[in-house]
Amino acid sequence: MKVKPEFAHWPYFAPDELAAVERVLRSGKVNNQPVILCNFEGELRAFLNVCSHRFSRIRRDGPGNGPLQCQYHGWTYNIEGLPTGITNFPYFEDFKPERRCELSLEPWKIETCGKLIFVHRGQPNQSLREHLGEAWEVMLSMAEALGENVSSTRMIIKANWKVVLENTLESYHVRFVHPETFARLEAKTQEFRYASSNSSWYAAIKPSIGDGLAKLGKVLKLSYAPAGYFHQFVFPALTLATTYGLSFSLQTIEPLDVGTTAFTTRVYMADIPEPSAVKQNQLRNLASMASDFNSQVFEEDKTICEEVQLGSAHANPMRSGELSSEEQRVLAFQQAYAAHMRPSGSA
Ligand code: FES
Ligand SMILES: [Fe+2]
């Protein structure tokens, strides 16, 4: 199963790096396709991370710091993706000026939502704002409230990406899969919202845990502070969640092949208007605790998703399972996915 390329969102968060001069910020993968993100004196550009000379990846995956230069023979590219620095150029005989244009890198589209940067391969058929629909405002509030990145973890799960995604969209499994972790928050409210193909879940959490966190949020004057746990899904494979706006976790779910998924989670502390060393430390500690908590929860999710994959392989394809009202967001995702994969022109 493939996700159509126009939905290949890749969130990247780099507020401190954007003021820097010309350099590569990061290379990575979106839907298993290599992409490179660059900052040319404040102007962001993204390209397929494949050199036009003899098709090496220009850079290895990871953070970057340097010119947009290929690691193999040193071709250097400019803001337009044109190879302006060709090593030992006189040895390229009969190199016509128009050849430089033909050898330009494949540009990817970039869009931003607050501090989050998204890339798309090719022209998407709608803007990021249109794609988010009514979820735009809340995504913007959250994306603007993101502070320092406290942790990033990439986990390989032996399950189809939709199994992993659907698991993040329901809390029905919490009691059985997370009895010692997530279940302790007692986040049970069924408050769902739908915006185009996206959905969210808000839940109040146990007062003995939540009340203190809500008070702290007020003291810190957080710009975005929901009264509990809030989880936003952005179709097809991104989630952003927060507890009282004190810390945030951003997840991307990336299909590697039909039965393997890369699950990446990044935890951020909240950005606050009047930072002091004491407040920053408080937030950093909370975000680190959230990060440890998430690691346990996601390990538990990984195990059950792999069990679902093993079971699904033997299920009768003519049978369709059953969904409860606690799993409404799973149904909404399945409908959105079916609509997305329908050949254009069909009803
Ligand atoms: S393959 Fe990139 S410079 Fe040769
Ligand atoms: Fe879970």
CSV table of N, CA, C and O in Angstrom, one decimal, residues 194-267:
chain,number,residue,atom,x,y,z
A,194,TYR,N,-13.8,16.5,14.2
A,194,TYR,CA,-13.4,16.1,12.9
A,194,TYR,C,-13.2,17.3,12.0
A,194,TYR,O,-14.1,18.2,12.0
A,195,ALA,N,-12.1,17.4,11.3
A,195,ALA,CA,-11.9,18.6,10.4
A,195,ALA,C,-11.3,18.0,9.1
A,195,ALA,O,-10.2,17.6,9.1
A,196,SER,N,-12.1,18.0,8.1
A,196,SER,CA,-11.7,17.3,6.8
A,196,SER,C,-11.3,15.9,7.1
A,196,SER,O,-12.0,15.2,7.8
A,197,SER,N,-10.1,15.5,6.7
A,197,SER,CA,-9.6,14.1,7.0
A,197,SER,C,-9.0,14.0,8.3
A,197,SER,O,-8.5,12.9,8.6
A,198,ASN,N,-8.9,15.0,9.1
A,198,ASN,CA,-8.2,15.0,10.4
A,198,ASN,C,-9.1,14.9,11.5
A,198,ASN,O,-10.3,15.2,11.4
A,199,SER,N,-8.6,14.5,12.7
A,199,SER,CA,-9.5,14.4,13.8
A,199,SER,C,-8.7,14.7,15.1
A,199,SER,O,-7.5,14.6,15.1
A,200,SER,N,-9.4,15.0,16.2
A,200,SER,CA,-8.7,15.3,17.4
A,200,SER,C,-9.5,14.6,18.6
A,200,SER,O,-10.7,14.2,18.4
A,201,TRP,N,-8.8,14.5,19.7
A,201,TRP,CA,-9.4,13.9,20.9
A,201,TRP,C,-9.0,14.7,22.1
A,201,TRP,O,-7.8,15.0,22.3
A,202,TYR,N,-10.0,15.2,22.8
A,202,TYR,CA,-9.7,15.9,24.1
A,202,TYR,C,-10.2,15.0,25.2
A,202,TYR,O,-11.3,14.4,25.1
A,203,ALA,N,-9.4,14.9,26.3
A,203,ALA,CA,-9.8,14.2,27.5
A,203,ALA,C,-9.3,14.9,28.7
A,203,ALA,O,-8.2,15.3,28.8
A,204,ALA,N,-10.2,15.0,29.7
A,204,ALA,CA,-9.8,15.5,31.0
A,204,ALA,C,-9.0,14.3,31.7
A,204,ALA,O,-9.3,13.2,31.3
A,205,ILE,N,-8.1,14.7,32.5
A,205,ILE,CA,-7.4,13.6,33.2
A,205,ILE,C,-7.6,13.6,34.7
A,205,ILE,O,-8.0,14.6,35.2
A,206,LYS,N,-7.2,12.6,35.4
A,206,LYS,CA,-7.5,12.4,36.8
A,206,LYS,C,-7.0,13.7,37.6
A,206,LYS,O,-5.9,14.1,37.4
A,207,PRO,N,-8.0,14.2,38.4
A,207,PRO,CA,-7.7,15.5,39.1
A,207,PRO,C,-6.4,15.4,39.9
A,207,PRO,O,-5.7,16.4,40.0
A,208,SER,N,-6.1,14.3,40.6
A,208,SER,CA,-4.9,14.3,41.4
A,208,SER,C,-3.6,14.5,40.6
A,208,SER,O,-2.6,14.9,41.2
A,209,ILE,N,-3.7,14.2,39.3
A,209,ILE,CA,-2.5,14.5,38.5
A,209,ILE,C,-2.7,15.8,37.7
A,209,ILE,O,-1.8,16.6,37.7
A,210,GLY,N,-3.9,16.0,37.2
A,210,GLY,CA,-4.1,17.2,36.4
A,210,GLY,C,-4.2,18.5,37.0
A,210,GLY,O,-3.7,19.5,36.5
A,211,ASP,N,-4.7,18.6,38.2
A,211,ASP,CA,-4.9,19.9,38.9
A,211,ASP,C,-3.6,20.6,39.1
A,211,ASP,O,-3.5,21.8,38.8
A,212,GLY,N,-2.6,19.9,39.5
A,212,GLY,CA,-1.3,20.5,39.7
A,212,GLY,C,-0.7,21.0,38.4
A,212,GLY,O,-0.1,22.1,38.3
A,213,LEU,N,-0.9,20.2,37.4
A,213,LEU,CA,-0.3,20.6,36.0
A,213,LEU,C,-1.0,21.8,35.5
A,213,LEU,O,-0.4,22.7,34.9
A,214,ALA,N,-2.4,21.9,35.7
A,214,ALA,CA,-3.1,23.1,35.2
A,214,ALA,C,-2.6,24.3,36.0
A,214,ALA,O,-2.5,25.4,35.3
A,215,LYS,N,-2.4,24.2,37.3
A,215,LYS,CA,-1.9,25.4,38.0
A,215,LYS,C,-0.6,25.8,37.5
A,215,LYS,O,-0.3,27.0,37.4
A,216,LEU,N,0.3,24.9,37.3
A,216,LEU,CA,1.6,25.2,36.8
A,216,LEU,C,1.6,25.9,35.5
A,216,LEU,O,2.3,26.9,35.2
A,217,GLY,N,0.7,25.5,34.6
A,217,GLY,CA,0.5,26.1,33.3
A,217,GLY,C,0.1,27.6,33.5
A,217,GLY,O,0.6,28.4,32.7
A,218,LYS,N,-0.7,27.9,34.4
A,218,LYS,CA,-1.2,29.3,34.7
A,218,LYS,C,0.0,30.1,35.1
A,218,LYS,O,0.2,31.2,34.7
A,219,VAL,N,0.8,29.6,36.1
A,219,VAL,CA,2.0,30.3,36.6
A,219,VAL,C,2.9,30.6,35.5
A,219,VAL,O,3.5,31.7,35.4
A,220,LEU,N,3.1,29.7,34.6
A,220,LEU,CA,4.1,29.8,33.5
A,220,LEU,C,3.5,30.7,32.3
A,220,LEU,O,4.2,30.9,31.4
A,221,LYS,N,2.2,31.0,32.4
A,221,LYS,CA,1.6,31.8,31.4
A,221,LYS,C,1.7,31.2,30.0
A,221,LYS,O,2.2,31.8,29.0
A,222,LEU,N,1.4,29.9,29.9
A,222,LEU,CA,1.5,29.2,28.6
A,222,LEU,C,0.6,29.9,27.6
A,222,LEU,O,-0.6,30.2,27.9
A,223,SER,N,1.0,29.9,26.3
A,223,SER,CA,0.2,30.5,25.3
A,223,SER,C,-0.9,29.5,24.8
A,223,SER,O,-2.0,29.9,24.4
A,224,TYR,N,-0.6,28.2,25.0
A,224,TYR,CA,-1.6,27.2,24.6
A,224,TYR,C,-1.8,26.2,25.7
A,224,TYR,O,-0.8,25.6,26.1
A,225,ALA,N,-2.9,26.2,26.4
A,225,ALA,CA,-3.0,25.3,27.6
A,225,ALA,C,-4.4,24.7,27.6
A,225,ALA,O,-5.3,25.2,28.3
A,226,PRO,N,-4.6,23.5,26.9
A,226,PRO,CA,-5.9,22.8,27.1
A,226,PRO,C,-6.0,22.3,28.5
A,226,PRO,O,-5.0,22.0,29.1
A,227,ALA,N,-7.2,22.1,28.9
A,227,ALA,CA,-7.4,21.6,30.3
A,227,ALA,C,-7.4,20.1,30.4
A,227,ALA,O,-8.4,19.5,30.8
A,228,GLY,N,-6.3,19.5,30.0
A,228,GLY,CA,-6.2,18.1,30.0
A,228,GLY,C,-5.3,17.6,28.9
A,228,GLY,O,-4.3,18.3,28.5
A,229,TYR,N,-5.7,16.4,28.3
A,229,TYR,CA,-4.9,15.8,27.3
A,229,TYR,C,-5.5,16.1,25.9
A,229,TYR,O,-6.7,16.0,25.8
A,230,PHE,N,-4.7,16.5,25.0
A,230,PHE,CA,-5.3,16.8,23.6
A,230,PHE,C,-4.4,16.2,22.6
A,230,PHE,O,-3.2,16.3,22.6
A,231,HIS,N,-5.1,15.5,21.6
A,231,HIS,CA,-4.4,14.7,20.6
A,231,HIS,C,-4.9,15.1,19.3
A,231,HIS,O,-6.1,14.9,19.0
A,232,GLN,N,-4.1,15.6,18.4
A,232,GLN,CA,-4.5,16.0,17.0
A,232,GLN,C,-3.9,15.1,16.0
A,232,GLN,O,-2.7,14.9,16.0
A,233,PHE,N,-4.7,14.5,15.1
A,233,PHE,CA,-4.2,13.7,14.0
A,233,PHE,C,-4.3,14.5,12.7
A,233,PHE,O,-5.3,15.1,12.4
A,234,VAL,N,-3.2,14.5,12.0
A,234,VAL,CA,-3.2,15.2,10.7
A,234,VAL,C,-3.0,14.1,9.6
A,234,VAL,O,-2.0,13.4,9.6
A,235,PHE,N,-4.1,13.9,8.8
A,235,PHE,CA,-4.1,12.9,7.8
A,235,PHE,C,-2.8,13.0,6.8
A,235,PHE,O,-2.6,14.2,6.4
A,236,PRO,N,-2.1,12.0,6.5
A,236,PRO,CA,-2.4,10.6,6.8
A,236,PRO,C,-1.6,10.1,7.9
A,236,PRO,O,-2.0,9.0,8.4
A,237,ALA,N,-0.6,10.7,8.4
A,237,ALA,CA,0.3,9.9,9.3
A,237,ALA,C,1.1,10.8,10.2
A,237,ALA,O,2.3,10.6,10.4
A,238,LEU,N,0.4,11.8,10.8
A,238,LEU,CA,1.1,12.7,11.8
A,238,LEU,C,0.2,12.9,13.0
A,238,LEU,O,-1.0,13.1,12.8
A,239,THR,N,0.8,12.9,14.2
A,239,THR,CA,0.0,13.3,15.4
A,239,THR,C,0.8,14.2,16.2
A,239,THR,O,2.0,14.1,16.3
A,240,LEU,N,0.1,15.1,16.9
A,240,LEU,CA,0.7,16.1,17.8
A,240,LEU,C,-0.2,16.1,19.1
A,240,LEU,O,-1.4,16.3,19.0
A,241,ALA,N,0.5,15.8,20.2
A,241,ALA,CA,-0.3,15.7,21.4
A,241,ALA,C,0.3,16.5,22.5
A,241,ALA,O,1.5,16.8,22.5
A,242,THR,N,-0.5,16.9,23.5
A,242,THR,CA,0.0,17.7,24.6
A,242,THR,C,-0.8,17.4,25.9
A,242,THR,O,-2.0,17.0,25.8
A,243,THR,N,-0.1,17.5,27.0
A,243,THR,CA,-0.8,17.5,28.3
A,243,THR,C,-0.7,18.9,28.9
A,243,THR,O,0.4,19.3,29.2
A,244,TYR,N,-1.8,19.5,29.0
A,244,TYR,CA,-1.9,20.9,29.6
A,244,TYR,C,-1.0,21.9,28.9
A,244,TYR,O,-0.8,23.0,29.4
A,245,GLY,N,-0.5,21.6,27.7
A,245,GLY,CA,0.4,22.5,27.0
A,245,GLY,C,1.7,22.7,27.6
A,245,GLY,O,2.5,23.5,27.2
A,246,LEU,N,2.1,21.8,28.6
A,246,LEU,CA,3.4,21.9,29.2
A,246,LEU,C,4.5,21.2,28.4
A,246,LEU,O,5.6,21.6,28.5
A,247,SER,N,4.1,20.1,27.8
A,247,SER,CA,5.0,19.5,26.9
A,247,SER,C,4.2,19.0,25.7
A,247,SER,O,3.0,18.8,25.8
A,248,PHE,N,4.9,18.7,24.6
A,248,PHE,CA,4.3,18.3,23.3
A,248,PHE,C,5.0,17.1,22.8
A,248,PHE,O,6.2,17.0,22.9
A,249,SER,N,4.3,16.2,22.2
A,249,SER,CA,4.9,15.1,21.5
A,249,SER,C,4.4,15.0,20.0
A,249,SER,O,3.2,15.0,19.8
A,250,LEU,N,5.3,15.0,19.1
A,250,LEU,CA,5.0,15.0,17.7
A,250,LEU,C,5.4,13.6,17.1
A,250,LEU,O,6.6,13.2,17.3
A,251,GLN,N,4.5,12.9,16.5
A,251,GLN,CA,4.8,11.6,16.0
A,251,GLN,C,4.6,11.5,14.4
A,251,GLN,O,3.6,12.1,13.9
A,252,THR,N,5.5,10.9,13.8
A,252,THR,CA,5.3,10.6,12.3
A,252,THR,C,5.4,9.1,12.1
A,252,THR,O,6.2,8.4,12.8
A,253,ILE,N,4.5,8.7,11.3
A,253,ILE,CA,4.4,7.2,11.0
A,253,ILE,C,4.7,7.0,9.5
A,253,ILE,O,4.0,7.6,8.7
A,254,GLU,N,5.8,6.3,9.3
A,254,GLU,CA,6.3,6.3,7.9
A,254,GLU,C,6.3,4.8,7.4
A,254,GLU,O,7.0,4.0,8.0
A,255,PRO,N,5.6,4.5,6.3
A,255,PRO,CA,5.6,3.2,5.8
A,255,PRO,C,7.0,2.9,5.2
A,255,PRO,O,7.4,3.6,4.3
A,256,LEU,N,7.7,1.8,5.6
A,256,LEU,CA,8.9,1.4,4.9
A,256,LEU,C,8.7,0.3,3.9
A,256,LEU,O,9.2,0.4,2.8
A,257,ASP,N,7.8,-0.6,4.2
A,257,ASP,CA,7.3,-1.6,3.2
A,257,ASP,C,5.9,-2.0,3.8
A,257,ASP,O,5.5,-1.5,4.8
A,258,VAL,N,5.3,-3.0,3.1
A,258,VAL,CA,3.9,-3.3,3.5
A,258,VAL,C,3.8,-3.7,4.9
A,258,VAL,O,2.7,-3.5,5.6
A,259,GLY,N,4.8,-4.3,5.5
A,259,GLY,CA,4.7,-4.8,6.9
A,259,GLY,C,5.7,-4.2,7.8
A,259,GLY,O,5.9,-4.7,8.9
A,260,THR,N,6.3,-3.1,7.5
A,260,THR,CA,7.2,-2.4,8.3
A,260,THR,C,7.0,-0.9,8.4
A,260,THR,O,6.8,-0.3,7.3
A,261,THR,N,7.0,-0.4,9.6
A,261,THR,CA,6.8,1.1,9.7
A,261,THR,C,7.8,1.7,10.6
A,261,THR,O,8.2,1.1,11.6
A,262,ALA,N,8.2,2.9,10.3
A,262,ALA,CA,9.1,3.7,11.1
A,262,ALA,C,8.2,4.7,11.9
A,262,ALA,O,7.5,5.4,11.3
A,263,PHE,N,8.3,4.6,13.2
A,263,PHE,CA,7.5,5.5,14.1
A,263,PHE,C,8.5,6.4,14.8
A,263,PHE,O,9.4,6.0,15.6
A,264,THR,N,8.4,7.7,14.5
A,264,THR,CA,9.3,8.6,15.1
A,264,THR,C,8.5,9.5,16.1
A,264,THR,O,7.5,10.1,15.7
A,265,THR,N,9.1,9.7,17.3
A,265,THR,CA,8.4,10.6,18.2
A,265,THR,C,9.4,11.7,18.7
A,265,THR,O,10.6,11.3,19.0
A,266,ARG,N,9.0,12.9,18.8
A,266,ARG,CA,9.8,14.0,19.2
A,266,ARG,C,9.1,14.7,20.4
A,266,ARG,O,8.0,15.1,20.2
A,267,VAL,N,9.8,14.9,21.5
A,267,VAL,CA,9.2,15.6,22.6
A,267,VAL,C,9.8,17.0,22.7
A,267,VAL,O,11.0,17.2,22.6
